[in-house]
CSV table of C-alpha atoms in Angstrom, one decimal:
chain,number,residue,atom,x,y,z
A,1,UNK,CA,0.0,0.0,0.0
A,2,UNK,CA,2.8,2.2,1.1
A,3,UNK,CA,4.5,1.3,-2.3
A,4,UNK,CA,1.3,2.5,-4.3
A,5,UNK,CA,0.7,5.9,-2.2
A,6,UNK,CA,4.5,6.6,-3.3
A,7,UNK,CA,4.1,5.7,-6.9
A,8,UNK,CA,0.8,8.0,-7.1
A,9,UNK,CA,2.8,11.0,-5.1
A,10,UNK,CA,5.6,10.8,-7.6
A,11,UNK,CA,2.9,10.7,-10.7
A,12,UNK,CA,0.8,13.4,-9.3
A,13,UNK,CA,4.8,15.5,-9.2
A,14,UNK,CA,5.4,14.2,-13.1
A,15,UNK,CA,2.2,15.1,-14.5
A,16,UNK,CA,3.5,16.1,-17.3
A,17,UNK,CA,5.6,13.8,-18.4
A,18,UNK,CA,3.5,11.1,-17.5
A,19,UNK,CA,0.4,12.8,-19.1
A,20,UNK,CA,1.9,13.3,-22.4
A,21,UNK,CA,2.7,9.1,-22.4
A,22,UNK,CA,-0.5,7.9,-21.7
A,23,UNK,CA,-1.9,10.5,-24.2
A,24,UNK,CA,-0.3,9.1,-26.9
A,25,UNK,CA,-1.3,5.8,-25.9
A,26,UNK,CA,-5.1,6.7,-25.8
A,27,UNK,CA,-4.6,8.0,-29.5
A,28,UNK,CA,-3.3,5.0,-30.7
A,29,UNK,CA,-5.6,3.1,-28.6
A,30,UNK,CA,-9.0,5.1,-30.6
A,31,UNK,CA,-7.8,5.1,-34.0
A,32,UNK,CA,-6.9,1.6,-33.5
A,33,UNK,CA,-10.5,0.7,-32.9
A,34,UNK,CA,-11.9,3.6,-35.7
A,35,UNK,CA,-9.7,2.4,-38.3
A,36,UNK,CA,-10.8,-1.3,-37.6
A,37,UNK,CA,-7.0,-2.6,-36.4
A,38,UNK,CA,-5.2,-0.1,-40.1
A,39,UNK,CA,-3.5,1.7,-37.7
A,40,UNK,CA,-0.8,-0.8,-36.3
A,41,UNK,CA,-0.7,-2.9,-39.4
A,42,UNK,CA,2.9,-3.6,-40.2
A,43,UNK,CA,2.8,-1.5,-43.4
A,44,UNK,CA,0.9,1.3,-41.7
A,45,UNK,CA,3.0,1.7,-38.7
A,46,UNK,CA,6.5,1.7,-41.3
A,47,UNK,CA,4.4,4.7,-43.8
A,48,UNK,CA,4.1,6.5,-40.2
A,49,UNK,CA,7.7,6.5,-39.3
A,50,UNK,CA,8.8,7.4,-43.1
A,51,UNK,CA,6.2,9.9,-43.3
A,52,UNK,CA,6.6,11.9,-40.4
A,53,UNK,CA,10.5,11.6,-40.2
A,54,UNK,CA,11.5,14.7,-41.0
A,55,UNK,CA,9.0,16.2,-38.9
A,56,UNK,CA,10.8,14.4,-36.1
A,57,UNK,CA,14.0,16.0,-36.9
A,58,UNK,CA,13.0,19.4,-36.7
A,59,UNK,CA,10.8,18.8,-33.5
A,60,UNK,CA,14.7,18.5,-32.1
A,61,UNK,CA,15.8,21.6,-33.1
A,62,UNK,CA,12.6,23.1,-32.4
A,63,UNK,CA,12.8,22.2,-28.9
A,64,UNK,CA,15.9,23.1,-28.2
A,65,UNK,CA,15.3,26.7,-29.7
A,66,UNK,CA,11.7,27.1,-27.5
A,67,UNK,CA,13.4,26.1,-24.6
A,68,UNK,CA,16.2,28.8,-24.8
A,69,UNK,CA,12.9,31.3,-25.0
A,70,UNK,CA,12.7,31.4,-28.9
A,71,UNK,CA,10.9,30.1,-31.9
A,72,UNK,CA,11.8,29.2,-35.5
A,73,UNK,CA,9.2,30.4,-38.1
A,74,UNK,CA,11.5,29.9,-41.1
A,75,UNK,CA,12.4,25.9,-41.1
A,76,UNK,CA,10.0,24.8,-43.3
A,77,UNK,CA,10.9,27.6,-46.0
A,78,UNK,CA,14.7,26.3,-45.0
A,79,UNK,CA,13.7,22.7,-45.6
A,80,UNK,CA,12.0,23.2,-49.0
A,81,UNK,CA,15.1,25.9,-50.3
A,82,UNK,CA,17.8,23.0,-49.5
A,83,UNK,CA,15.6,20.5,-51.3
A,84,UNK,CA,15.9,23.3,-54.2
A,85,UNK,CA,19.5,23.7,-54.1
A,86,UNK,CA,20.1,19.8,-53.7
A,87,UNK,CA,17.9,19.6,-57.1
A,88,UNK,CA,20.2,21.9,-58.8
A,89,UNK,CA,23.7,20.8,-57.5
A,90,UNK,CA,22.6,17.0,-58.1
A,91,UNK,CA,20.3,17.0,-61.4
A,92,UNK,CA,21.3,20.3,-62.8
A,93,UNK,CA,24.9,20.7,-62.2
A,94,UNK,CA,25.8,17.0,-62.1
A,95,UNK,CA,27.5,16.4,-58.3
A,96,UNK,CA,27.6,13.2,-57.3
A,97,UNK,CA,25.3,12.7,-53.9
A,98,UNK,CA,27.5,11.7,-51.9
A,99,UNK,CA,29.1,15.5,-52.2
A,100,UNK,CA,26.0,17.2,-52.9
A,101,UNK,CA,25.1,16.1,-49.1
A,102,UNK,CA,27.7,17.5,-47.4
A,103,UNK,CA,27.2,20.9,-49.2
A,104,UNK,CA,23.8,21.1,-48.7
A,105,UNK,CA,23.9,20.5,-44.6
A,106,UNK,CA,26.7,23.4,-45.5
A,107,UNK,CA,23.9,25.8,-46.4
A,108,UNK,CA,22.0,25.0,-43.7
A,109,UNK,CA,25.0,25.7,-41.5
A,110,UNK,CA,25.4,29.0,-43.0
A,111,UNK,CA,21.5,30.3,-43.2
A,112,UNK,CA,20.8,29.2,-39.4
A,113,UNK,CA,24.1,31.5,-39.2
A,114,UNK,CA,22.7,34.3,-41.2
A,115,UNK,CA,19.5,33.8,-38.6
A,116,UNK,CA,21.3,33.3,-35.6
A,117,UNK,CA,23.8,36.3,-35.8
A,118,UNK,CA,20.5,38.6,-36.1
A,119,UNK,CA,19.1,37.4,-33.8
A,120,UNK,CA,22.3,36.8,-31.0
A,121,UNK,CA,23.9,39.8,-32.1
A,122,UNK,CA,21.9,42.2,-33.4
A,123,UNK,CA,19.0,41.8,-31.0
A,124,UNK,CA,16.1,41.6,-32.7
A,125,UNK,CA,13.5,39.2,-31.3
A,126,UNK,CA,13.8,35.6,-33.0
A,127,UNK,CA,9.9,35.7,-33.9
A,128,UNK,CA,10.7,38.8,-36.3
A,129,UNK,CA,14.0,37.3,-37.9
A,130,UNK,CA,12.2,33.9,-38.5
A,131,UNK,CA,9.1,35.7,-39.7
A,132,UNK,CA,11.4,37.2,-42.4
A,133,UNK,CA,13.8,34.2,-42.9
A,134,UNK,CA,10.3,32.2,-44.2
A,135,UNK,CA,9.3,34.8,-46.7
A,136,UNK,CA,13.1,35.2,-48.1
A,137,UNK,CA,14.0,31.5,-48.0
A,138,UNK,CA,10.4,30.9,-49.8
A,139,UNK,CA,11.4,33.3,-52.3
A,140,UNK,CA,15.0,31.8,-53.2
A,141,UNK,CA,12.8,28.5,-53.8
A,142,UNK,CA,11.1,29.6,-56.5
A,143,UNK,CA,13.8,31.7,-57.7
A,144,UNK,CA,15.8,29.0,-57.7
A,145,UNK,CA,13.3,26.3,-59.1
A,146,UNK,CA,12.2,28.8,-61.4
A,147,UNK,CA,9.3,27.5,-60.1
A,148,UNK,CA,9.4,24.7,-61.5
A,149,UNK,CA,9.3,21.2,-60.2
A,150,UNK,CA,13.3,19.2,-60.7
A,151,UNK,CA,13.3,15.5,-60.6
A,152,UNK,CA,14.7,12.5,-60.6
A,153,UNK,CA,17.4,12.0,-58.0
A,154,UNK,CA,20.2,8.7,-57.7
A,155,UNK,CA,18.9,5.8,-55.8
A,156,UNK,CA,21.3,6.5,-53.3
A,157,UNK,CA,20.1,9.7,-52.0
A,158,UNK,CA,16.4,8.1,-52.2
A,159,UNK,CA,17.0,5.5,-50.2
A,160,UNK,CA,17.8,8.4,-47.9
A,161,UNK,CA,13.6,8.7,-47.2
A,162,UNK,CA,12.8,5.8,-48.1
A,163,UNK,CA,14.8,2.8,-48.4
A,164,UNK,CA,15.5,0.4,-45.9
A,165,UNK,CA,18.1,-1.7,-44.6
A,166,UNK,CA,19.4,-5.1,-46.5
A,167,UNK,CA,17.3,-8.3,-45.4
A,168,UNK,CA,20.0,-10.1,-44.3
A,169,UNK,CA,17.8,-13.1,-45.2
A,170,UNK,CA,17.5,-12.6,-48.6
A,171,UNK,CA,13.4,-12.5,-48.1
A,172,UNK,CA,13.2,-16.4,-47.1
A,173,UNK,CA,11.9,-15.5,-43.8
A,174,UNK,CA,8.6,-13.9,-42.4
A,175,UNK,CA,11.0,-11.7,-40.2
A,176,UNK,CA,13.5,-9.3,-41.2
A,177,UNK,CA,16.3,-11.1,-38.7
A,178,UNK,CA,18.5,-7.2,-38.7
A,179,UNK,CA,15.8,-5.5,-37.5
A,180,UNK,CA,14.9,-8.1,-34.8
A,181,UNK,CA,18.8,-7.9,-34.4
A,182,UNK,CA,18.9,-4.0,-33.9
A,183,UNK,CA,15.5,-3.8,-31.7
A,184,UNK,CA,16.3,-6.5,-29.1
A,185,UNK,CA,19.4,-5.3,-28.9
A,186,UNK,CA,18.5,-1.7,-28.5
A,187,UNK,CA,15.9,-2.5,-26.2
A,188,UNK,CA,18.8,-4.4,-23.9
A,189,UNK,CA,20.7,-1.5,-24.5
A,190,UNK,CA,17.9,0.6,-22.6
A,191,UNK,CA,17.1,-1.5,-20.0
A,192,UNK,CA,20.9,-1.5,-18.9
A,193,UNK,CA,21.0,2.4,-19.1
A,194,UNK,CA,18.0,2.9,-17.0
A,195,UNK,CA,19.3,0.7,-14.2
A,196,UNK,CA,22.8,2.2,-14.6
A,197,UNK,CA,21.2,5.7,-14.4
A,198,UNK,CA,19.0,5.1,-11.4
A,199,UNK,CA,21.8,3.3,-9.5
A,200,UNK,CA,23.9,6.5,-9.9
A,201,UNK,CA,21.1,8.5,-8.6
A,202,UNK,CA,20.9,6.5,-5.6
A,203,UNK,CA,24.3,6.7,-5.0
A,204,UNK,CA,24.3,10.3,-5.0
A,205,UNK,CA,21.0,10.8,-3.0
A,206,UNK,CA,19.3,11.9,-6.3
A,207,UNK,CA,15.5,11.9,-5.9
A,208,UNK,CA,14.9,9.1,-7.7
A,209,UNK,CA,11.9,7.3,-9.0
A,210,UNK,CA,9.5,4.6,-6.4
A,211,UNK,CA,10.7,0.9,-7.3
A,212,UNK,CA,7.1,0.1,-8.4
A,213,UNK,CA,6.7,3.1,-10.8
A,214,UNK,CA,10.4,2.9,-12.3
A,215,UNK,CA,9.9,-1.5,-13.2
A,216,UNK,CA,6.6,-0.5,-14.4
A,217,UNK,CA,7.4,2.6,-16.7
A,218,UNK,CA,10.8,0.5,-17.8
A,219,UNK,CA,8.7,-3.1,-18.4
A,220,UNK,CA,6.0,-1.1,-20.6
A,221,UNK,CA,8.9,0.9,-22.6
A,222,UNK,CA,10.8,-2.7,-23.5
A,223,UNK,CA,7.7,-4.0,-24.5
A,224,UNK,CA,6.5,-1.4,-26.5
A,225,UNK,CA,9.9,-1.3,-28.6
A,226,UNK,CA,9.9,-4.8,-29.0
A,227,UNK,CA,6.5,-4.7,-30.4
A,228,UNK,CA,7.4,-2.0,-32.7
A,229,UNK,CA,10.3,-4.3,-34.0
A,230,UNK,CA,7.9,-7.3,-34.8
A,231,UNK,CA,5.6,-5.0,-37.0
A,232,UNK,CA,8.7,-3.3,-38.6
A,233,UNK,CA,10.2,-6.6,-38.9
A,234,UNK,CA,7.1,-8.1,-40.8
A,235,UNK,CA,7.0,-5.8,-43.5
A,236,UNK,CA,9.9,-4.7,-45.2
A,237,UNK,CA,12.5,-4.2,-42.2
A,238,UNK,CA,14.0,-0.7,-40.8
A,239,UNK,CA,14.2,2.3,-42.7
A,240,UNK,CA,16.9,4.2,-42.9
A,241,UNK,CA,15.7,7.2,-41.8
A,242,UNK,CA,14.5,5.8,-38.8
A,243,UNK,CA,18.6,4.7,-38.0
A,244,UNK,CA,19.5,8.6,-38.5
A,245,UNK,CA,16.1,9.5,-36.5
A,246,UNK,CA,17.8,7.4,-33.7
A,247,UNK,CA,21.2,8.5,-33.8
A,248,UNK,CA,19.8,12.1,-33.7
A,249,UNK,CA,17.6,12.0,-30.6
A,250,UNK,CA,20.4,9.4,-28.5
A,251,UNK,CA,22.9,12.3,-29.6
A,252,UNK,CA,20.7,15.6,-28.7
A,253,UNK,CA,19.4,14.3,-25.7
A,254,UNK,CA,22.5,13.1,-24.0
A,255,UNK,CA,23.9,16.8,-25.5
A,256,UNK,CA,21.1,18.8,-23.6
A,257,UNK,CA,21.4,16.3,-20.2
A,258,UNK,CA,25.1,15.9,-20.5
A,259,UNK,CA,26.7,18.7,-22.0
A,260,UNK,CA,27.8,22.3,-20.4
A,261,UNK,CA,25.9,23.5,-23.6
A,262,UNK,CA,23.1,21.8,-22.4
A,263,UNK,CA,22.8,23.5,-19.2
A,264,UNK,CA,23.6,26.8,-19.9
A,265,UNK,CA,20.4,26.6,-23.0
A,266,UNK,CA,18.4,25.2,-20.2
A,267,UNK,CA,19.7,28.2,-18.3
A,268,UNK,CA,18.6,31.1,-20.6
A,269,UNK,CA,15.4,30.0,-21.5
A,270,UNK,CA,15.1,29.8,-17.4
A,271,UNK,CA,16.2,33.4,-16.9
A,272,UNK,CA,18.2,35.2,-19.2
A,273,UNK,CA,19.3,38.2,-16.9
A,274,UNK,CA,20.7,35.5,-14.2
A,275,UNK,CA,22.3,33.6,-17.1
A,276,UNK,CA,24.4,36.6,-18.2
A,277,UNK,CA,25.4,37.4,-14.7
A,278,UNK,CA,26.5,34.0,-14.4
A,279,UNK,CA,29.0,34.5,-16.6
A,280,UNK,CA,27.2,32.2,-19.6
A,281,UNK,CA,27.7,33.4,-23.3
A,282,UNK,CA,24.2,33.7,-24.2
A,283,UNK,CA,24.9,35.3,-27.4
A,284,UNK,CA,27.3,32.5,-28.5
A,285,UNK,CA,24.9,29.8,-26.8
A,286,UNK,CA,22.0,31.6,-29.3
A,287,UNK,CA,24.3,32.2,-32.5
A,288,UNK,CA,25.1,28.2,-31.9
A,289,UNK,CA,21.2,27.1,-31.6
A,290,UNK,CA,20.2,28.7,-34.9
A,291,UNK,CA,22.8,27.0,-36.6
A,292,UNK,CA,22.3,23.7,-35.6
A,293,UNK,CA,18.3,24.4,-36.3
A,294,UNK,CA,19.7,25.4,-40.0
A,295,UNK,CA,21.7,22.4,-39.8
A,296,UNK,CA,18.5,20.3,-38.7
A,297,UNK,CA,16.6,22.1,-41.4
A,298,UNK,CA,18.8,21.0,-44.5
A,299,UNK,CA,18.6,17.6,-43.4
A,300,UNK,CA,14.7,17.2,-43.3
A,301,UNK,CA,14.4,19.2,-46.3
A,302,UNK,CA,17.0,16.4,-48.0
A,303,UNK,CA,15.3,13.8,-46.5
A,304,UNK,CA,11.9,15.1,-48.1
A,305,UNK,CA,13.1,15.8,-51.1
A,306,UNK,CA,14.6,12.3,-51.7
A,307,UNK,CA,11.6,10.9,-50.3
A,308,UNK,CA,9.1,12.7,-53.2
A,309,UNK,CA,12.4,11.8,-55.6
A,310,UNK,CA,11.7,15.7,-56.1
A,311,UNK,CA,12.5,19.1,-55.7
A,312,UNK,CA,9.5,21.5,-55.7
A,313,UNK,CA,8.4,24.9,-54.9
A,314,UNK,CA,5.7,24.4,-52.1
A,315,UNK,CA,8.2,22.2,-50.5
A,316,UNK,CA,8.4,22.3,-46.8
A,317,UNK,CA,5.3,24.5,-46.6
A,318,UNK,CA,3.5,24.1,-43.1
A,319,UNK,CA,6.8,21.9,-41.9
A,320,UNK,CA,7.2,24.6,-39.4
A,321,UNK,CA,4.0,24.4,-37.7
A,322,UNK,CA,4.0,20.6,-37.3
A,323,UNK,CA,7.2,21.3,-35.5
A,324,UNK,CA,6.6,24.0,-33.0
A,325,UNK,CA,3.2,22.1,-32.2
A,326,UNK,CA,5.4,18.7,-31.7
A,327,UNK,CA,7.3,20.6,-29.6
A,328,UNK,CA,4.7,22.2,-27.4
A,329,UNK,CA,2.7,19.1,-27.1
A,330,UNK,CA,5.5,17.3,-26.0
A,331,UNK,CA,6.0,19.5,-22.8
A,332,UNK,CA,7.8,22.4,-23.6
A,333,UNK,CA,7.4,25.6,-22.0
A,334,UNK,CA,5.7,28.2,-23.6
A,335,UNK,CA,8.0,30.9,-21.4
A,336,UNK,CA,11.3,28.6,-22.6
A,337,UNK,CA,13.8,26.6,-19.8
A,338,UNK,CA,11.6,23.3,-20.2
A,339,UNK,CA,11.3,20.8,-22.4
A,340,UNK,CA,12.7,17.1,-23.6
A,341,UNK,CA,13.8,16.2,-26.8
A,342,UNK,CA,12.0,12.6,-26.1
A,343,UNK,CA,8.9,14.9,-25.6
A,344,UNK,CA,9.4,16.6,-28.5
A,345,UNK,CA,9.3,13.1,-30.2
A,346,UNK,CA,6.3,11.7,-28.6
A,347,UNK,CA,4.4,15.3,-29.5
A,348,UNK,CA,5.2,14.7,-32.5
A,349,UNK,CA,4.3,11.3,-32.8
A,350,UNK,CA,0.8,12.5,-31.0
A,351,UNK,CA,1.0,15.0,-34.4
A,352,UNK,CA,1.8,12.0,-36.9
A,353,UNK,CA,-1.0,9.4,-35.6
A,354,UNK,CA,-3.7,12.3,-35.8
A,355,UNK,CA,-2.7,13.0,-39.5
A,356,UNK,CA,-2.5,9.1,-40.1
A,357,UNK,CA,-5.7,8.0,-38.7
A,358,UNK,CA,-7.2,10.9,-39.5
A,359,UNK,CA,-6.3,10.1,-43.1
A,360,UNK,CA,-7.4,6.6,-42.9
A,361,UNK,CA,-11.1,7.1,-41.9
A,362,UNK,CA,-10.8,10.1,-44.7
A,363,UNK,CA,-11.4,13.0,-42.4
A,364,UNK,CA,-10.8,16.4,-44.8
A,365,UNK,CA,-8.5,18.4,-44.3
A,366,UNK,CA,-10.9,20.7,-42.8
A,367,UNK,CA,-11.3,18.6,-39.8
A,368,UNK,CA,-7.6,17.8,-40.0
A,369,UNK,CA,-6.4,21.1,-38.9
A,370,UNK,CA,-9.6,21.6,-37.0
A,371,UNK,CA,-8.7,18.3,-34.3
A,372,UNK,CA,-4.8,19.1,-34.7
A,373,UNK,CA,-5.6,22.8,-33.6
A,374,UNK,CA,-7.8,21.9,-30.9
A,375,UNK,CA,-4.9,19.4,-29.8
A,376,UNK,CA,-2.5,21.6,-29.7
A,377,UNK,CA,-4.5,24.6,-27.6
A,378,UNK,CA,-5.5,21.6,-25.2
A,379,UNK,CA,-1.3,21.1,-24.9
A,380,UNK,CA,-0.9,24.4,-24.1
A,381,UNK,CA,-3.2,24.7,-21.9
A,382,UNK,CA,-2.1,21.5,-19.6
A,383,UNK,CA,0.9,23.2,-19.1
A,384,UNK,CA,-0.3,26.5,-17.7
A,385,UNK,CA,-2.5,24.4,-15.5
A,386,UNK,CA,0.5,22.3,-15.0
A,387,UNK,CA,2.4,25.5,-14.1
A,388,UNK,CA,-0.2,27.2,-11.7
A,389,UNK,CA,-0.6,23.9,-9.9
A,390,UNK,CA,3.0,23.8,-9.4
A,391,UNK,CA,3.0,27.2,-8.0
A,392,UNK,CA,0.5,26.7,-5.6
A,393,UNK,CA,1.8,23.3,-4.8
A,394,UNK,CA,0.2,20.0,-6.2
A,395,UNK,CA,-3.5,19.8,-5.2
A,396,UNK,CA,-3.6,16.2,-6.2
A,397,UNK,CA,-0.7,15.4,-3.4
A,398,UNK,CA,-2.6,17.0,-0.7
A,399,UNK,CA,-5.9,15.5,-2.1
A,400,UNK,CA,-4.3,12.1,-1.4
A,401,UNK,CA,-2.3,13.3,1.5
A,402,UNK,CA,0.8,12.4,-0.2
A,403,UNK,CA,4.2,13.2,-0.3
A,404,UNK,CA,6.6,13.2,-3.1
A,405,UNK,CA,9.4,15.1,-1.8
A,406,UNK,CA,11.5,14.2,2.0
A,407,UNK,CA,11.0,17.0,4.5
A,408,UNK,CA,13.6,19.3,4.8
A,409,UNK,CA,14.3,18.5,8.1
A,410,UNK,CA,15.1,15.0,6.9
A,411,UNK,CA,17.9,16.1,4.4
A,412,UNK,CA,19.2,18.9,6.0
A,413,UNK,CA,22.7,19.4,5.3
A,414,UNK,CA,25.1,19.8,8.6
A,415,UNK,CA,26.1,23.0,6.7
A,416,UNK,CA,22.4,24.3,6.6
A,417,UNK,CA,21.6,24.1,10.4
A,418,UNK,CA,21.8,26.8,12.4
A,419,UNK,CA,25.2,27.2,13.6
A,420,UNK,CA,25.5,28.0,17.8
A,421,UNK,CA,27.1,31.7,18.4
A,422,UNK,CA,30.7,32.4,17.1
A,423,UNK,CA,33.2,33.2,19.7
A,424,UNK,CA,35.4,35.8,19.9
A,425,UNK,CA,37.9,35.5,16.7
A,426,UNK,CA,41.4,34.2,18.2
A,427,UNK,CA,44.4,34.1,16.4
A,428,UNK,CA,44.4,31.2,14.0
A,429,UNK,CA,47.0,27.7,14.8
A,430,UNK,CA,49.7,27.5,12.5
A,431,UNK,CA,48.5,24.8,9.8
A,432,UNK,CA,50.1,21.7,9.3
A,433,UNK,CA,52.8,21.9,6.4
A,434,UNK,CA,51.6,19.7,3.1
A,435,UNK,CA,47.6,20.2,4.5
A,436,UNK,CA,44.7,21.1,2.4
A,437,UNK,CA,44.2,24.3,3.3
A,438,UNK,CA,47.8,25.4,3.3
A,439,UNK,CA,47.8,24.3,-0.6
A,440,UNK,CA,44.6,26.5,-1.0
A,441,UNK,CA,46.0,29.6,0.7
């Protein structure tokens, strides 16, 4: 009983985190049963990781700009310009893909740049600088598609959006034996890290999550990759895309948990008048988040493009709005200094099973952006609740009468207690030569 009044206290703290989980679940759950079991058919579920990919990869920029406190209107434009200069370079000029890709992440590199040093720099709020960026980035589209349509691209870059890993079976068996390979083993992988990361936390008095919560949360998480490996598995195998979607979110979320570039992002979304009295380079921490988002940006827009097997002028259009609403629906702040990159990717896999189902039972695209709206005010609105709740302690704690964080009085450092009156000061001992504090003085 005990066990279960600590799991609730430390859910009722996470609402959040935990609320954005099981709300993805529910989704899946209802268009399961609307679209009569189409939803989590093998080929269905594959279509939804190809098709929402680069979605994915921007919601990772996205969230790491909101949560320094700024927004990106422009990616979408900056996806569907890359696409335009890839066309060029590849079909037009004839460079080999291999080079054409490096050049092209190159120009993203250098327009999240051209963003970021207005922005960092010159001080003009990111909305404003982004606002622009989309209309001029839409513009070089067209002017450089002469707004016209290029295509076709090498195999090799379209296997970049839509290919998928060799069968290592040759097709003589119902299962795709890599992809069982790569999602057992990842899902060991994760199980090992969780344990290792809670032991450290322990270790270093960390609060740390109830036993019964943490083997329930870690159980379901195994379960549910290993269920997504058997439907993957039964169709065609992994895509590619989803190997670079992977190596992107273990790389940007051990960057923003990890890294001194982590924090201090962390930091200025939190305050930004504190951070610069800190001593952090905002401006530099700033310049750097654009042009990774620039970076991020090239890459969808490649991935896109070589998933259409074209280049075309309303390329990327609304791209930036599916991101910012992944991002906010997966937790982050509106006021910046919160968010998760694995939110980001479950809002925007909230995002990507509307649009599929949605699809599926032939909803217009009326109602489409009607639901998704209405989804993503509900998002926003959670979090202020979230927010005032927080601030006026957690009502669903007291309701229960539990508690989710030691008393004070419990942890209270020797340091913090009150310390008994000072005596007069009296001429200090001569310290031991080779001590501590000799070295310090």
């Amino acid at each position: 009983m005990s066990a279960l009044r600590e799991s609730l206290g430390f859910l009722a703290s996470r609402l959040r985190q935990v609320g954005i989980f099981v709300a993805l679940i529910l989704i899946v759950l209802l268009f399961q049963v609307l679209t009569d079991g189409i939803l989590l058919e093998p080929q269905n579920v594959t279509n939804l990781v190809v098709q929402n990919s680069y979605i994915l990869i921007l919601a990772i920029g996205m969230v790491m700009v909101i949560i320094a406190g700024h927004i990106d209107l422009s990616v979408g434009s900056i996806a569907g310009f890359i696409g335009a200069v890839a066309g060029v370079m590849i079909v037009h000029w004839g460079w080999a893909w291999w080079a054409a890709i490096p050049a092209c992440l190159l120009v993203g590199a250098l327009v999240g740049a051209w963003q970021g040093y207005w922005i960092a720099y010159v001080g003009i709020p990111a909305f404003i600088v982004t606002l622009a960026g989309m209309l001029i980035f839409r513009g070089l589209t067209l002017i450089t598609l002469k707004n016209q349509q290029i295509t076709p691209f090498p195999d090799e870059l379209r296997a970049l959006g839509g290919g998928f890993l060799p069968d290592i079976s040759g097709g003589t068996s119902v299962l795709e034996w890599l992809t069982v390979i790569l999602g057992v083993g990842g899902t060991a992988a994760l199980l090992f890290q969780s344990v290792k990361e809670r032991r450290v936390r322990r270790r270093f008095n960390l609060e740390n999550e109830p036993m019964a919560w943490f083997a329930t949360k870690t159980v379901f998480i195994a379960l549910l990759m290993l269920v997504i490996t058997f439907l993957l598995a039964s169709y065609r195998g992994t895509p590619i895309v989803l190997i670079v979607l992977a190596g992107l979110v273990i790389a940007y979320s051990a960057l923003m948990n990890n890294s001194i570039f982590g924090r201090h992002t962390y930091a200025i979304g939190g305050n930004l008048h504190a951070a610069e009295l800190s001593g952090i380079k905002t401006k530099a921490v700033t310049f750097r988040l654009f042009v990774n988002m620039g970076v991020l940006a090239a890459l969808a827009g490649l991935i896109f493009t070589a998933r259409l097997n074209s280049a075309q002028p309303a390329g990327g259009t609304g791209f930036e709005l599916d991101s910012i609403a992944a991002a906010f629906i997966g937790g982050a702040a509106v006021q910046g200094g919160i968010g998760t990159v694995a939110g980001a990717m479950i809002g925007g896999l909230i995002m990507g099973v509307l649009n599929n189902g949605m699809s599926i039972l032939g909803l217009g695209t009326d109602y489409q952006q009607l639901i998704k709206g209405l989804v993503l005010l509900i998002a926003v609105g959670f979090d202020i609740f979230n927010k005032n709740r927080a601030g006026g302690g957690s009502s669903i704690a007291k309701r229960f009468k539990l508690r989710t964080t030691p008393p004070a009085t419990e942890t209270k450092a020797p340091s913090e207690t009150k310390a008994p009156a000072q005596a007069p000061a009296e001429p200090s001992a001569p310290v031991a030569a080779g001590s501590r504090e000799s070295g310090n003085a």
